[in-house]
């Protein structure tokens, strides 16, 4: 085995971890793939004989690459829409499905990713690396040109925002599914009172229709408004197929062999607290939804 082959094999061992870091940093599956690929290119051009901890070295590189992507995204202001739901990780809905375990491994909820998108790049890096991957602040600080104390403060600020805005999802996936099924049944029958009964009073609905479907891009808050919108969606509920989305109960809505939307639900204390919808046909086309459209 030559040195490059051995290095490639060592890198592949770390790929899932690196992708998880990049996905949490960027909220984009495509950009996460690009960040991991760039990390490999940098590794392949580097003499790592003196690297004592390859995992830590790779984590630092992919985090720096992701940080540069976030900063570039802000400079370009490339997302003019008011609502952008991060890329979902979607799999069929059941522990017997082969993709199920992989989704649970990446089970950071879309509601959390939405809030992470509101952080500054430095706040996001400090929070993601420390709170999600237990990277010490001494290692985080040089990545953002801050002192360890300043990095700690950035993570603390981000943590307060997350705790204040992200509902804690219920752990029981089967119970989540029951609540989502009740929502779909009520929408199908146009039962406004039943819909309100499964929605948190302060429920938030985000729908991202993309540039092509701006009329599907909206944010609604409050049980009555969200329930009224769900009634109009009711005609599509028979086409909703159960899915696991970022580790939580959700659905993929399909018709005539093509996906119309992906809906992720955050069920907290037995009520639906958030609904995140992607109805952007361009983004749906980039997701692997073949198991739902066959």
PDB file of C-alpha atoms in Angstrom:
ATOM      1  CA  UNK A   1       0.000   0.000   0.000  1.00  0.00           C
ATOM      2  CA  UNK A   2       1.529   3.363  -1.004  1.00  0.00           C
ATOM      3  CA  UNK A   3       1.405   6.394   1.241  1.00  0.00           C
ATOM      4  CA  UNK A   4      -1.318   8.171  -0.717  1.00  0.00           C
ATOM      5  CA  UNK A   5      -3.597   5.140  -0.661  1.00  0.00           C
ATOM      6  CA  UNK A   6      -3.109   4.812   3.070  1.00  0.00           C
ATOM      7  CA  UNK A   7      -3.807   8.510   3.563  1.00  0.00           C
ATOM      8  CA  UNK A   8      -7.003   8.256   1.499  1.00  0.00           C
ATOM      9  CA  UNK A   9      -8.207   5.350   3.616  1.00  0.00           C
ATOM     10  CA  UNK A  10      -7.516   7.268   6.812  1.00  0.00           C
ATOM     11  CA  UNK A  11      -9.416  10.241   5.422  1.00  0.00           C
ATOM     12  CA  UNK A  12     -12.422   8.074   4.536  1.00  0.00           C
ATOM     13  CA  UNK A  13     -12.591   6.935   8.154  1.00  0.00           C
ATOM     14  CA  UNK A  14     -13.098  10.555   9.174  1.00  0.00           C
ATOM     15  CA  UNK A  15     -15.407  11.583   6.306  1.00  0.00           C
ATOM     16  CA  UNK A  16     -18.740  11.110   8.193  1.00  0.00           C
ATOM     17  CA  UNK A  17     -17.492  13.269  11.077  1.00  0.00           C
ATOM     18  CA  UNK A  18     -16.184  15.952   8.720  1.00  0.00           C
ATOM     19  CA  UNK A  19     -19.449  16.034   6.804  1.00  0.00           C
ATOM     20  CA  UNK A  20     -21.389  16.361  10.052  1.00  0.00           C
ATOM     21  CA  UNK A  21     -19.250  19.353  11.082  1.00  0.00           C
ATOM     22  CA  UNK A  22     -19.624  21.030   7.678  1.00  0.00           C
ATOM     23  CA  UNK A  23     -23.385  20.400   7.501  1.00  0.00           C
ATOM     24  CA  UNK A  24     -23.965  21.948  10.915  1.00  0.00           C
ATOM     25  CA  UNK A  25     -21.792  24.885   9.960  1.00  0.00           C
ATOM     26  CA  UNK A  26     -23.415  25.498   6.579  1.00  0.00           C
ATOM     27  CA  UNK A  27     -26.920  23.990   6.583  1.00  0.00           C
ATOM     28  CA  UNK A  28     -26.310  22.967   2.975  1.00  0.00           C
ATOM     29  CA  UNK A  29     -25.630  19.410   1.870  1.00  0.00           C
ATOM     30  CA  UNK A  30     -23.930  20.503  -1.351  1.00  0.00           C
ATOM     31  CA  UNK A  31     -21.692  23.027   0.373  1.00  0.00           C
ATOM     32  CA  UNK A  32     -20.880  20.464   3.058  1.00  0.00           C
ATOM     33  CA  UNK A  33     -19.778  18.026   0.342  1.00  0.00           C
ATOM     34  CA  UNK A  34     -17.625  20.765  -1.192  1.00  0.00           C
ATOM     35  CA  UNK A  35     -16.041  21.587   2.176  1.00  0.00           C
ATOM     36  CA  UNK A  36     -15.153  17.941   2.785  1.00  0.00           C
ATOM     37  CA  UNK A  37     -13.676  17.656  -0.714  1.00  0.00           C
ATOM     38  CA  UNK A  38     -11.600  20.790  -0.151  1.00  0.00           C
ATOM     39  CA  UNK A  39     -10.379  19.301   3.138  1.00  0.00           C
ATOM     40  CA  UNK A  40      -9.207  16.199   1.266  1.00  0.00           C
ATOM     41  CA  UNK A  41      -7.385  18.322  -1.296  1.00  0.00           C
ATOM     42  CA  UNK A  42      -5.583  20.211   1.449  1.00  0.00           C
ATOM     43  CA  UNK A  43      -4.705  16.976   3.195  1.00  0.00           C
ATOM     44  CA  UNK A  44      -3.350  15.465  -0.016  1.00  0.00           C
ATOM     45  CA  UNK A  45      -1.018  18.462  -0.450  1.00  0.00           C
ATOM     46  CA  UNK A  46       0.221  18.397   3.150  1.00  0.00           C
ATOM     47  CA  UNK A  47       2.962  16.416   4.858  1.00  0.00           C
ATOM     48  CA  UNK A  48       1.120  15.080   7.896  1.00  0.00           C
ATOM     49  CA  UNK A  49       3.970  12.983   9.289  1.00  0.00           C
ATOM     50  CA  UNK A  50       4.278  15.454  12.139  1.00  0.00           C
ATOM     51  CA  UNK A  51       0.542  15.600  12.856  1.00  0.00           C
ATOM     52  CA  UNK A  52      -0.135  13.849  16.161  1.00  0.00           C
ATOM     53  CA  UNK A  53      -3.942  13.973  15.944  1.00  0.00           C
ATOM     54  CA  UNK A  54      -5.232  13.667  12.388  1.00  0.00           C
ATOM     55  CA  UNK A  55      -8.888  13.876  13.452  1.00  0.00           C
ATOM     56  CA  UNK A  56      -8.310  17.218  15.189  1.00  0.00           C
ATOM     57  CA  UNK A  57      -6.282  18.516  12.218  1.00  0.00           C
ATOM     58  CA  UNK A  58      -9.031  17.579   9.755  1.00  0.00           C
ATOM     59  CA  UNK A  59     -11.742  19.072  11.975  1.00  0.00           C
ATOM     60  CA  UNK A  60      -9.818  22.354  12.069  1.00  0.00           C
ATOM     61  CA  UNK A  61      -9.424  22.392   8.290  1.00  0.00           C
ATOM     62  CA  UNK A  62     -13.066  21.620   7.477  1.00  0.00           C
ATOM     63  CA  UNK A  63     -14.192  24.191  10.059  1.00  0.00           C
ATOM     64  CA  UNK A  64     -11.957  26.874   8.497  1.00  0.00           C
ATOM     65  CA  UNK A  65     -13.213  26.002   5.003  1.00  0.00           C
ATOM     66  CA  UNK A  66     -16.807  26.201   6.218  1.00  0.00           C
ATOM     67  CA  UNK A  67     -16.128  29.500   7.978  1.00  0.00           C
ATOM     68  CA  UNK A  68     -14.762  30.985   4.755  1.00  0.00           C
ATOM     69  CA  UNK A  69     -17.870  29.781   2.913  1.00  0.00           C
ATOM     70  CA  UNK A  70     -20.139  31.442   5.492  1.00  0.00           C
ATOM     71  CA  UNK A  71     -18.218  34.703   5.252  1.00  0.00           C
ATOM     72  CA  UNK A  72     -18.325  34.609   1.459  1.00  0.00           C
ATOM     73  CA  UNK A  73     -22.047  33.923   1.546  1.00  0.00           C
ATOM     74  CA  UNK A  74     -22.608  37.034   3.642  1.00  0.00           C
ATOM     75  CA  UNK A  75     -20.437  39.214   1.426  1.00  0.00           C
ATOM     76  CA  UNK A  76     -22.280  38.104  -1.701  1.00  0.00           C
ATOM     77  CA  UNK A  77     -25.692  38.401  -0.038  1.00  0.00           C
ATOM     78  CA  UNK A  78     -26.659  35.553  -2.299  1.00  0.00           C
ATOM     79  CA  UNK A  79     -29.960  34.758  -0.611  1.00  0.00           C
ATOM     80  CA  UNK A  80     -32.416  37.569  -1.329  1.00  0.00           C
ATOM     81  CA  UNK A  81     -35.472  35.666  -0.133  1.00  0.00           C
ATOM     82  CA  UNK A  82     -36.827  36.398   3.329  1.00  0.00           C
ATOM     83  CA  UNK A  83     -37.195  32.690   4.103  1.00  0.00           C
ATOM     84  CA  UNK A  84     -34.678  29.960   3.469  1.00  0.00           C
ATOM     85  CA  UNK A  85     -35.133  26.555   5.047  1.00  0.00           C
ATOM     86  CA  UNK A  86     -31.805  24.694   5.325  1.00  0.00           C
ATOM     87  CA  UNK A  87     -31.252  21.495   3.355  1.00  0.00           C
ATOM     88  CA  UNK A  88     -32.974  18.520   4.992  1.00  0.00           C
ATOM     89  CA  UNK A  89     -31.555  15.032   5.472  1.00  0.00           C
ATOM     90  CA  UNK A  90     -34.426  12.775   4.396  1.00  0.00           C
ATOM     91  CA  UNK A  91     -34.928   9.019   4.721  1.00  0.00           C
ATOM     92  CA  UNK A  92     -37.874   6.591   4.673  1.00  0.00           C
ATOM     93  CA  UNK A  93     -39.770   6.463   7.940  1.00  0.00           C
ATOM     94  CA  UNK A  94     -38.736   3.374   9.825  1.00  0.00           C
ATOM     95  CA  UNK A  95     -35.839   1.730  11.677  1.00  0.00           C
ATOM     96  CA  UNK A  96     -35.793  -1.112   9.135  1.00  0.00           C
ATOM     97  CA  UNK A  97     -34.935   1.246   6.290  1.00  0.00           C
ATOM     98  CA  UNK A  98     -31.191   1.217   5.500  1.00  0.00           C
ATOM     99  CA  UNK A  99     -30.921   5.027   5.445  1.00  0.00           C
ATOM    100  CA  UNK A 100     -32.560   5.434   8.852  1.00  0.00           C
ATOM    101  CA  UNK A 101     -29.405   5.106  10.970  1.00  0.00           C
ATOM    102  CA  UNK A 102     -27.550   7.561   8.744  1.00  0.00           C
ATOM    103  CA  UNK A 103     -30.273  10.166   9.212  1.00  0.00           C
ATOM    104  CA  UNK A 104     -30.225   9.742  12.981  1.00  0.00           C
ATOM    105  CA  UNK A 105     -26.451  10.255  12.907  1.00  0.00           C
ATOM    106  CA  UNK A 106     -27.095  13.648  11.267  1.00  0.00           C
ATOM    107  CA  UNK A 107     -30.142  14.378  13.400  1.00  0.00           C
ATOM    108  CA  UNK A 108     -29.697  18.061  14.038  1.00  0.00           C
ATOM    109  CA  UNK A 109     -33.173  19.462  13.589  1.00  0.00           C
ATOM    110  CA  UNK A 110     -34.074  21.925  10.854  1.00  0.00           C
ATOM    111  CA  UNK A 111     -35.448  24.281  13.508  1.00  0.00           C
ATOM    112  CA  UNK A 112     -31.970  24.454  15.051  1.00  0.00           C
ATOM    113  CA  UNK A 113     -30.313  24.994  11.662  1.00  0.00           C
ATOM    114  CA  UNK A 114     -32.709  27.887  10.976  1.00  0.00           C
ATOM    115  CA  UNK A 115     -31.533  29.609  14.161  1.00  0.00           C
ATOM    116  CA  UNK A 116     -27.881  28.826  13.419  1.00  0.00           C
ATOM    117  CA  UNK A 117     -28.343  30.728  10.155  1.00  0.00           C
ATOM    118  CA  UNK A 118     -29.050  33.876  12.203  1.00  0.00           C
ATOM    119  CA  UNK A 119     -25.689  33.727  14.003  1.00  0.00           C
ATOM    120  CA  UNK A 120     -22.546  35.456  12.844  1.00  0.00           C
ATOM    121  CA  UNK A 121     -20.004  33.102  11.240  1.00  0.00           C
ATOM    122  CA  UNK A 122     -17.749  33.316  14.296  1.00  0.00           C
ATOM    123  CA  UNK A 123     -20.639  32.617  16.696  1.00  0.00           C
ATOM    124  CA  UNK A 124     -21.734  29.663  14.629  1.00  0.00           C
ATOM    125  CA  UNK A 125     -18.262  28.158  14.499  1.00  0.00           C
ATOM    126  CA  UNK A 126     -17.704  28.569  18.251  1.00  0.00           C
ATOM    127  CA  UNK A 127     -21.090  27.072  19.115  1.00  0.00           C
ATOM    128  CA  UNK A 128     -20.998  24.196  16.634  1.00  0.00           C
ATOM    129  CA  UNK A 129     -17.459  23.100  17.420  1.00  0.00           C
ATOM    130  CA  UNK A 130     -17.697  23.430  21.194  1.00  0.00           C
ATOM    131  CA  UNK A 131     -21.292  22.488  21.982  1.00  0.00           C
ATOM    132  CA  UNK A 132     -21.786  19.828  19.296  1.00  0.00           C
ATOM    133  CA  UNK A 133     -18.301  18.376  18.913  1.00  0.00           C
ATOM    134  CA  UNK A 134     -16.592  19.197  22.238  1.00  0.00           C
ATOM    135  CA  UNK A 135     -13.684  21.055  20.629  1.00  0.00           C
ATOM    136  CA  UNK A 136     -11.840  23.064  23.330  1.00  0.00           C
ATOM    137  CA  UNK A 137     -11.922  26.851  23.112  1.00  0.00           C
ATOM    138  CA  UNK A 138      -8.114  26.900  22.997  1.00  0.00           C
ATOM    139  CA  UNK A 139      -8.381  25.185  19.603  1.00  0.00           C
ATOM    140  CA  UNK A 140     -11.348  27.232  18.392  1.00  0.00           C
ATOM    141  CA  UNK A 141      -9.837  30.639  19.183  1.00  0.00           C
ATOM    142  CA  UNK A 142      -7.121  30.694  16.441  1.00  0.00           C
ATOM    143  CA  UNK A 143      -9.694  29.792  13.768  1.00  0.00           C
ATOM    144  CA  UNK A 144     -11.579  33.056  14.368  1.00  0.00           C
ATOM    145  CA  UNK A 145      -8.623  35.214  15.476  1.00  0.00           C
ATOM    146  CA  UNK A 146      -9.990  35.571  18.987  1.00  0.00           C
ATOM    147  CA  UNK A 147      -8.772  34.733  22.456  1.00  0.00           C
ATOM    148  CA  UNK A 148     -10.131  31.567  24.126  1.00  0.00           C
ATOM    149  CA  UNK A 149     -12.143  33.823  26.450  1.00  0.00           C
ATOM    150  CA  UNK A 150     -13.681  35.677  23.520  1.00  0.00           C
ATOM    151  CA  UNK A 151     -14.460  32.365  21.772  1.00  0.00           C
ATOM    152  CA  UNK A 152     -16.192  31.172  24.939  1.00  0.00           C
ATOM    153  CA  UNK A 153     -18.286  34.356  24.995  1.00  0.00           C
ATOM    154  CA  UNK A 154     -19.291  33.875  21.359  1.00  0.00           C
ATOM    155  CA  UNK A 155     -20.449  30.327  22.063  1.00  0.00           C
ATOM    156  CA  UNK A 156     -22.339  31.485  25.152  1.00  0.00           C
ATOM    157  CA  UNK A 157     -24.128  34.197  23.170  1.00  0.00           C
ATOM    158  CA  UNK A 158     -25.088  31.680  20.494  1.00  0.00           C
ATOM    159  CA  UNK A 159     -26.244  29.185  23.114  1.00  0.00           C
ATOM    160  CA  UNK A 160     -28.620  31.722  24.666  1.00  0.00           C
ATOM    161  CA  UNK A 161     -30.148  32.453  21.277  1.00  0.00           C
ATOM    162  CA  UNK A 162     -30.585  28.771  20.513  1.00  0.00           C
ATOM    163  CA  UNK A 163     -32.193  28.054  23.865  1.00  0.00           C
ATOM    164  CA  UNK A 164     -34.548  30.995  23.446  1.00  0.00           C
ATOM    165  CA  UNK A 165     -35.707  30.155  19.937  1.00  0.00           C
ATOM    166  CA  UNK A 166     -35.451  26.401  19.335  1.00  0.00           C
ATOM    167  CA  UNK A 167     -38.182  24.213  20.895  1.00  0.00           C
ATOM    168  CA  UNK A 168     -36.992  20.987  22.496  1.00  0.00           C
ATOM    169  CA  UNK A 169     -38.288  18.132  20.313  1.00  0.00           C
ATOM    170  CA  UNK A 170     -39.925  15.106  21.894  1.00  0.00           C
ATOM    171  CA  UNK A 171     -37.611  12.105  21.918  1.00  0.00           C
ATOM    172  CA  UNK A 172     -40.210   9.477  20.983  1.00  0.00           C
ATOM    173  CA  UNK A 173     -40.313   9.294  17.180  1.00  0.00           C
ATOM    174  CA  UNK A 174     -43.418   7.098  17.209  1.00  0.00           C
ATOM    175  CA  UNK A 175     -45.264   9.692  19.284  1.00  0.00           C
ATOM    176  CA  UNK A 176     -44.105  12.432  16.925  1.00  0.00           C
ATOM    177  CA  UNK A 177     -45.527  10.410  14.042  1.00  0.00           C
ATOM    178  CA  UNK A 178     -48.919  10.127  15.766  1.00  0.00           C
ATOM    179  CA  UNK A 179     -49.106  13.906  16.148  1.00  0.00           C
ATOM    180  CA  UNK A 180     -48.087  14.497  12.527  1.00  0.00           C
ATOM    181  CA  UNK A 181     -50.633  11.926  11.328  1.00  0.00           C
ATOM    182  CA  UNK A 182     -53.345  13.691  13.354  1.00  0.00           C
ATOM    183  CA  UNK A 183     -52.340  16.979  11.702  1.00  0.00           C
ATOM    184  CA  UNK A 184     -52.565  15.466   8.218  1.00  0.00           C
ATOM    185  CA  UNK A 185     -55.924  13.837   8.931  1.00  0.00           C
ATOM    186  CA  UNK A 186     -57.360  17.097  10.237  1.00  0.00           C
ATOM    187  CA  UNK A 187     -56.008  18.980   7.193  1.00  0.00           C
ATOM    188  CA  UNK A 188     -57.509  16.390   4.856  1.00  0.00           C
ATOM    189  CA  UNK A 189     -60.957  16.789   6.436  1.00  0.00           C
ATOM    190  CA  UNK A 190     -60.728  20.568   6.769  1.00  0.00           C
ATOM    191  CA  UNK A 191     -61.191  20.294  10.542  1.00  0.00           C
ATOM    192  CA  UNK A 192     -59.892  23.632  11.791  1.00  0.00           C
ATOM    193  CA  UNK A 193     -60.531  22.888  15.474  1.00  0.00           C
ATOM    194  CA  UNK A 194     -58.683  19.558  15.288  1.00  0.00           C
ATOM    195  CA  UNK A 195     -55.758  21.289  13.608  1.00  0.00           C
ATOM    196  CA  UNK A 196     -55.583  23.944  16.301  1.00  0.00           C
ATOM    197  CA  UNK A 197     -55.683  21.130  18.865  1.00  0.00           C
ATOM    198  CA  UNK A 198     -52.390  19.614  17.653  1.00  0.00           C
ATOM    199  CA  UNK A 199     -50.606  22.950  17.128  1.00  0.00           C
ATOM    200  CA  UNK A 200     -48.726  24.906  19.777  1.00  0.00           C
ATOM    201  CA  UNK A 201     -50.389  28.322  20.262  1.00  0.00           C
ATOM    202  CA  UNK A 202     -47.176  30.006  19.045  1.00  0.00           C
ATOM    203  CA  UNK A 203     -46.427  27.538  16.248  1.00  0.00           C
ATOM    204  CA  UNK A 204     -44.228  28.824  13.405  1.00  0.00           C
ATOM    205  CA  UNK A 205     -44.606  27.695   9.782  1.00  0.00           C
ATOM    206  CA  UNK A 206     -41.773  28.497   7.371  1.00  0.00           C
ATOM    207  CA  UNK A 207     -42.178  27.697   3.705  1.00  0.00           C
ATOM    208  CA  UNK A 208     -39.344  28.107   1.217  1.00  0.00           C
ATOM    209  CA  UNK A 209     -40.570  28.114  -2.378  1.00  0.00           C
ATOM    210  CA  UNK A 210     -37.334  29.410  -3.863  1.00  0.00           C
ATOM    211  CA  UNK A 211     -37.047  31.918  -6.680  1.00  0.00           C
ATOM    212  CA  UNK A 212     -39.323  29.895  -8.950  1.00  0.00           C
ATOM    213  CA  UNK A 213     -42.224  29.694  -6.496  1.00  0.00           C
ATOM    214  CA  UNK A 214     -42.119  32.875  -4.435  1.00  0.00           C
ATOM    215  CA  UNK A 215     -45.827  32.620  -3.640  1.00  0.00           C
ATOM    216  CA  UNK A 216     -44.961  29.504  -1.629  1.00  0.00           C
ATOM    217  CA  UNK A 217     -42.394  31.454   0.407  1.00  0.00           C
ATOM    218  CA  UNK A 218     -43.866  32.670   3.674  1.00  0.00           C
ATOM    219  CA  UNK A 219     -43.686  32.669   7.457  1.00  0.00           C
ATOM    220  CA  UNK A 220     -46.845  32.207   9.510  1.00  0.00           C
ATOM    221  CA  UNK A 221     -47.146  32.273  13.289  1.00  0.00           C
ATOM    222  CA  UNK A 222     -49.952  31.274  15.610  1.00  0.00           C
ATOM    223  CA  UNK A 223     -52.164  28.201  15.650  1.00  0.00           C
ATOM    224  CA  UNK A 224     -55.161  29.767  13.897  1.00  0.00           C
ATOM    225  CA  UNK A 225     -53.190  31.152  10.951  1.00  0.00           C
ATOM    226  CA  UNK A 226     -51.167  27.967  10.499  1.00  0.00           C
ATOM    227  CA  UNK A 227     -54.328  25.841  10.753  1.00  0.00           C
ATOM    228  CA  UNK A 228     -56.047  27.948   8.093  1.00  0.00           C
ATOM    229  CA  UNK A 229     -53.059  27.454   5.778  1.00  0.00           C
ATOM    230  CA  UNK A 230     -53.094  23.714   6.508  1.00  0.00           C
ATOM    231  CA  UNK A 231     -56.725  23.492   5.386  1.00  0.00           C
ATOM    232  CA  UNK A 232     -55.728  24.855   1.978  1.00  0.00           C
ATOM    233  CA  UNK A 233     -52.957  22.240   1.896  1.00  0.00           C
ATOM    234  CA  UNK A 234     -55.451  19.528   2.799  1.00  0.00           C
ATOM    235  CA  UNK A 235     -56.066  18.452  -0.790  1.00  0.00           C
ATOM    236  CA  UNK A 236     -52.421  17.374  -0.980  1.00  0.00           C
ATOM    237  CA  UNK A 237     -52.383  15.448   2.309  1.00  0.00           C
ATOM    238  CA  UNK A 238     -53.353  12.114   0.654  1.00  0.00           C
ATOM    239  CA  UNK A 239     -50.080  12.380  -1.278  1.00  0.00           C
ATOM    240  CA  UNK A 240     -47.963  12.851   1.863  1.00  0.00           C
ATOM    241  CA  UNK A 241     -45.607   9.937   2.451  1.00  0.00           C
ATOM    242  CA  UNK A 242     -44.038   9.511   5.898  1.00  0.00           C
ATOM    243  CA  UNK A 243     -40.349  10.290   6.204  1.00  0.00           C
ATOM    244  CA  UNK A 244     -37.669  10.833   8.814  1.00  0.00           C
ATOM    245  CA  UNK A 245     -36.272  14.323   8.330  1.00  0.00           C
ATOM    246  CA  UNK A 246     -33.176  15.205  10.321  1.00  0.00           C
ATOM    247  CA  UNK A 247     -34.146  12.556  12.838  1.00  0.00           C
ATOM    248  CA  UNK A 248     -37.730  13.765  13.328  1.00  0.00           C
ATOM    249  CA  UNK A 249     -41.122  12.914  11.876  1.00  0.00           C
ATOM    250  CA  UNK A 250     -41.914  14.517   8.556  1.00  0.00           C
ATOM    251  CA  UNK A 251     -43.459  13.886   5.162  1.00  0.00           C
ATOM    252  CA  UNK A 252     -42.553  14.066   1.500  1.00  0.00           C
ATOM    253  CA  UNK A 253     -45.485  15.183  -0.649  1.00  0.00           C
ATOM    254  CA  UNK A 254     -45.427  13.674  -4.138  1.00  0.00           C
ATOM    255  CA  UNK A 255     -47.743  13.643  -7.128  1.00  0.00           C
ATOM    256  CA  UNK A 256     -47.389  12.084 -10.587  1.00  0.00           C
ATOM    257  CA  UNK A 257     -43.999  10.702  -9.652  1.00  0.00           C
ATOM    258  CA  UNK A 258     -42.403  13.982  -8.629  1.00  0.00           C
ATOM    259  CA  UNK A 259     -41.850  15.635  -5.244  1.00  0.00           C
ATOM    260  CA  UNK A 260     -43.898  18.726  -4.464  1.00  0.00           C
ATOM    261  CA  UNK A 261     -42.561  19.480  -1.005  1.00  0.00           C
ATOM    262  CA  UNK A 262     -40.679  18.217   2.030  1.00  0.00           C
ATOM    263  CA  UNK A 263     -42.263  19.029   5.393  1.00  0.00           C
ATOM    264  CA  UNK A 264     -40.349  18.736   8.668  1.00  0.00           C
ATOM    265  CA  UNK A 265     -42.242  18.921  11.978  1.00  0.00           C
ATOM    266  CA  UNK A 266     -40.872  19.828  15.380  1.00  0.00           C
ATOM    267  CA  UNK A 267     -43.126  18.154  17.950  1.00  0.00           C
ATOM    268  CA  UNK A 268     -42.541  19.464  21.464  1.00  0.00           C
ATOM    269  CA  UNK A 269     -44.564  18.452  24.526  1.00  0.00           C
ATOM    270  CA  UNK A 270     -47.002  16.633  22.259  1.00  0.00           C
ATOM    271  CA  UNK A 271     -47.776  19.655  20.075  1.00  0.00           C
ATOM    272  CA  UNK A 272     -46.393  20.821  16.733  1.00  0.00           C
ATOM    273  CA  UNK A 273     -44.178  23.803  17.533  1.00  0.00           C
ATOM    274  CA  UNK A 274     -42.573  24.338  14.118  1.00  0.00           C
ATOM    275  CA  UNK A 275     -43.191  23.263  10.526  1.00  0.00           C
ATOM    276  CA  UNK A 276     -40.421  23.791   7.975  1.00  0.00           C
ATOM    277  CA  UNK A 277     -41.348  23.301   4.325  1.00  0.00           C
ATOM    278  CA  UNK A 278     -39.216  23.172   1.199  1.00  0.00           C
ATOM    279  CA  UNK A 279     -41.286  23.636  -1.958  1.00  0.00           C
ATOM    280  CA  UNK A 280     -38.468  24.934  -4.165  1.00  0.00           C
ATOM    281  CA  UNK A 281     -38.435  22.622  -7.225  1.00  0.00           C
ATOM    282  CA  UNK A 282     -34.739  23.271  -7.892  1.00  0.00           C
ATOM    283  CA  UNK A 283     -33.715  22.264  -4.392  1.00  0.00           C
ATOM    284  CA  UNK A 284     -36.102  19.308  -4.329  1.00  0.00           C
ATOM    285  CA  UNK A 285     -34.484  18.051  -7.531  1.00  0.00           C
ATOM    286  CA  UNK A 286     -31.096  18.010  -5.788  1.00  0.00           C
ATOM    287  CA  UNK A 287     -32.356  15.862  -2.914  1.00  0.00           C
ATOM    288  CA  UNK A 288     -32.375  12.080  -3.154  1.00  0.00           C
ATOM    289  CA  UNK A 289     -36.120  11.461  -2.968  1.00  0.00           C
ATOM    290  CA  UNK A 290     -36.305   8.523  -5.372  1.00  0.00           C
ATOM    291  CA  UNK A 291     -37.635   6.148  -2.683  1.00  0.00           C
ATOM    292  CA  UNK A 292     -40.677   8.434  -2.321  1.00  0.00           C
ATOM    293  CA  UNK A 293     -41.426   8.933  -6.021  1.00  0.00           C
ATOM    294  CA  UNK A 294     -41.049   5.405  -7.402  1.00  0.00           C
TER     295      UNK A 294
END
